[in-house]
mmCIF file of C-alpha atoms in Angstrom:
data_model
loop_
_atom_site.group_PDB
_atom_site.id
_atom_site.type_symbol
_atom_site.label_atom_id
_atom_site.label_comp_id
_atom_site.label_asym_id
_atom_site.label_seq_id
_atom_site.Cartn_x
_atom_site.Cartn_y
_atom_site.Cartn_z
ATOM 1 C CA MET A 31 60.601 74.605 107.629
ATOM 2 C CA ASN A 32 59.231 77.178 109.919
ATOM 3 C CA ILE A 33 58.216 80.659 110.041
ATOM 4 C CA LYS A 34 61.894 80.453 112.828
ATOM 5 C CA GLN A 35 64.102 79.119 110.558
ATOM 6 C CA ARG A 36 63.307 81.476 107.462
ATOM 7 C CA ILE A 37 64.092 84.329 108.968
ATOM 8 C CA THR A 38 67.104 82.638 110.380
ATOM 9 C CA LEU A 39 68.094 82.283 106.924
ATOM 10 C CA SER A 40 67.458 85.828 105.667
ATOM 11 C CA VAL A 41 69.133 87.611 108.352
ATOM 12 C CA GLY A 42 71.670 84.743 107.764
ATOM 13 C CA ILE A 43 71.929 85.598 103.380
ATOM 14 C CA MET A 44 71.146 88.910 103.935
ATOM 15 C CA ILE A 45 74.127 89.675 107.010
ATOM 16 C CA ILE A 46 76.482 87.611 104.152
ATOM 17 C CA THR A 47 75.536 89.643 101.299
ATOM 18 C CA LEU A 48 76.568 92.870 102.976
ATOM 19 C CA MET A 49 80.336 91.532 104.308
ATOM 20 C CA GLY A 50 80.111 91.069 100.487
ATOM 21 C CA VAL A 51 79.701 94.666 100.035
ATOM 22 C CA PHE A 52 81.649 96.064 102.355
ATOM 23 C CA PRO A 53 84.486 94.008 102.380
ATOM 24 C CA PRO A 54 87.375 94.207 104.867
ATOM 25 C CA TRP A 55 90.278 96.489 102.877
ATOM 26 C CA LYS A 56 94.310 96.483 104.224
ATOM 27 C CA TYR A 57 96.804 98.525 102.896
ATOM 28 C CA VAL A 58 99.976 97.293 101.646
ATOM 29 C CA TYR A 59 103.470 98.096 100.442
ATOM 30 C CA ASP A 60 105.157 95.720 98.213
ATOM 31 C CA PHE A 61 108.530 97.282 97.298
ATOM 32 C CA PRO A 62 110.611 94.209 95.015
ATOM 33 C CA GLY A 63 114.102 95.177 95.837
ATOM 34 C CA GLY A 64 116.903 96.339 94.822
ATOM 35 C CA ALA A 65 120.706 95.864 94.672
ATOM 36 C CA ASP A 66 121.093 96.750 98.050
ATOM 37 C CA VAL A 67 117.515 97.019 99.192
ATOM 38 C CA PRO A 68 115.965 93.619 100.028
ATOM 39 C CA TRP A 69 112.328 92.947 98.784
ATOM 40 C CA LEU A 70 109.447 93.578 101.446
ATOM 41 C CA ARG A 71 106.547 92.868 102.067
ATOM 42 C CA VAL A 72 103.910 95.128 105.064
ATOM 43 C CA GLU A 73 99.948 94.772 105.082
ATOM 44 C CA ARG A 74 97.701 96.482 107.220
ATOM 45 C CA PRO A 75 94.454 96.376 108.247
ATOM 46 C CA THR A 76 92.174 99.527 106.859
ATOM 47 C CA GLY A 77 88.855 99.343 107.820
ATOM 48 C CA TYR A 78 85.372 98.194 106.076
ATOM 49 C CA HIS A 79 84.698 99.851 102.974
ATOM 50 C CA PRO A 80 82.289 99.769 99.876
ATOM 51 C CA VAL A 81 83.261 97.222 96.599
ATOM 52 C CA PHE A 82 82.989 100.622 94.873
ATOM 53 C CA SER A 83 83.961 103.013 96.739
ATOM 54 C CA PRO A 84 87.752 100.998 97.875
ATOM 55 C CA PRO A 85 90.390 103.549 100.389
ATOM 56 C CA GLN A 86 92.348 105.403 99.381
ATOM 57 C CA ILE A 87 96.789 105.486 99.427
ATOM 58 C CA PRO A 88 96.674 107.807 102.568
ATOM 59 C CA ASP A 89 99.344 110.919 102.670
ATOM 60 C CA GLU A 90 102.836 110.562 103.421
ATOM 61 C CA LYS A 91 102.406 111.591 107.149
ATOM 62 C CA THR A 92 99.711 108.863 108.250
ATOM 63 C CA ILE A 93 101.687 105.998 105.254
ATOM 64 C CA SER A 94 104.686 106.456 107.990
ATOM 65 C CA THR A 95 102.831 106.311 111.771
ATOM 66 C CA LEU A 96 100.619 103.859 109.653
ATOM 67 C CA PHE A 97 104.077 101.346 108.344
ATOM 68 C CA GLY A 98 106.580 102.392 110.492
ATOM 69 C CA PHE A 99 108.576 104.246 108.032
ATOM 70 C CA ASP A 100 110.733 107.313 108.409
ATOM 71 C CA GLU A 101 108.457 110.629 107.613
ATOM 72 C CA ARG A 102 111.207 112.017 106.022
ATOM 73 C CA ARG A 103 111.898 109.397 103.618
ATOM 74 C CA VAL A 104 109.156 109.278 102.353
ATOM 75 C CA ILE A 105 107.829 112.585 101.879
ATOM 76 C CA THR A 106 111.617 112.635 100.381
ATOM 77 C CA ASP A 107 110.938 109.953 97.605
ATOM 78 C CA ASN A 108 107.409 111.359 96.865
ATOM 79 C CA ASP A 109 108.923 115.055 96.423
ATOM 80 C CA PRO A 110 109.245 115.337 92.806
ATOM 81 C CA LEU A 111 110.635 118.735 93.448
ATOM 82 C CA SER A 112 113.904 117.426 95.591
ATOM 83 C CA PRO A 113 116.565 118.153 94.074
ATOM 84 C CA GLN A 114 117.439 114.386 93.754
ATOM 85 C CA SER A 115 114.561 113.795 91.391
ATOM 86 C CA LEU A 116 115.396 117.280 89.907
ATOM 87 C CA LEU A 117 118.891 116.046 88.592
ATOM 88 C CA GLU A 118 117.141 112.199 87.792
ATOM 89 C CA GLU A 119 114.606 114.467 85.654
ATOM 90 C CA LEU A 120 117.910 116.203 83.593
ATOM 91 C CA GLU A 121 120.036 113.116 82.946
ATOM 92 C CA HIS A 122 122.529 114.829 85.718
ATOM 93 C CA ALA A 123 122.331 111.853 88.413
ATOM 94 C CA HIS A 124 121.988 108.046 88.507
ATOM 95 C CA PRO A 125 118.408 107.430 89.191
ATOM 96 C CA LYS A 126 117.838 106.196 93.251
ATOM 97 C CA ALA A 127 116.198 103.562 95.138
ATOM 98 C CA LYS A 128 112.888 105.012 96.063
ATOM 99 C CA PRO A 129 111.549 102.436 98.049
ATOM 100 C CA TYR A 130 108.569 105.053 100.044
ATOM 101 C CA ALA A 131 107.014 106.217 96.195
ATOM 102 C CA ARG A 132 103.693 106.452 96.508
ATOM 103 C CA TYR A 133 103.586 103.166 94.194
ATOM 104 C CA TYR A 134 104.576 100.473 96.246
ATOM 105 C CA PHE A 135 101.757 101.204 98.118
ATOM 106 C CA ARG A 136 98.083 99.982 97.154
ATOM 107 C CA THR A 137 95.259 98.363 98.877
ATOM 108 C CA GLN A 138 92.942 95.286 97.822
ATOM 109 C CA ILE A 139 90.380 93.492 100.172
ATOM 110 C CA ASP A 140 91.404 91.049 102.760
ATOM 111 C CA THR A 141 89.706 88.017 101.313
ATOM 112 C CA LEU A 142 91.118 85.404 104.581
ATOM 113 C CA ARG A 143 89.124 87.856 106.609
ATOM 114 C CA LEU A 144 86.212 87.983 104.161
ATOM 115 C CA VAL A 145 86.587 84.600 104.209
ATOM 116 C CA MET A 146 86.951 83.529 108.025
ATOM 117 C CA GLN A 147 83.875 85.964 108.386
ATOM 118 C CA CYS A 148 82.063 84.018 105.787
ATOM 119 C CA PHE A 149 82.528 81.066 107.570
ATOM 120 C CA PHE A 150 81.781 81.921 110.650
ATOM 121 C CA ALA A 151 78.871 83.767 109.616
ATOM 122 C CA ALA A 152 77.054 80.608 108.025
ATOM 123 C CA PHE A 153 78.090 78.147 110.587
ATOM 124 C CA PHE A 154 76.380 79.852 112.804
ATOM 125 C CA VAL A 155 73.371 80.708 110.753
ATOM 126 C CA ALA A 156 73.523 76.937 110.401
ATOM 127 C CA GLY A 157 73.446 76.603 114.174
ATOM 128 C CA LEU A 158 70.201 78.628 114.595
ATOM 129 C CA PHE A 159 68.936 77.325 111.989
ATOM 130 C CA TYR A 160 69.308 73.684 113.322
ATOM 131 C CA VAL A 161 68.216 74.742 116.948
ATOM 132 C CA LEU A 162 64.843 76.379 115.529
ATOM 133 C CA ARG A 163 63.902 73.122 113.749
ATOM 134 C CA GLY A 164 60.560 72.483 115.181
ATOM 135 C CA ARG A 165 59.377 68.818 116.629
ATOM 136 C CA ARG A 166 58.093 66.422 113.877
ATOM 137 C CA LYS A 167 55.157 64.893 114.749
ATOM 138 C CA GLU A 168 55.574 60.946 114.488
#
């Protein structure tokens, strides 16, 4: 192994390590469904963030913009002081389905994108490693 190959291998290991420390994240909306609302799962990319500091669920306005939901419904389903929520809490009303409640939203690492990135980085480094090999003296 010559010096160019060593540098290529070191840089490749460093890049793949950085991809593991700063992986791609995604917002996931996972509503299990109910009597009148079907099951729904929607994912949106949220960018690259450190593993030790994942992205937080955004506010209602951003949620409605990202996922294409009605902003008023998102705000109403997350407002603990709405008339419906107060009546439900006092047990004067039957609980109403809240499909846009914040507890159906979460963040998670986009593992498919991370695996693809690592694969292509390893493939690229292996190609460079092969190209930079020295000629053997026979």
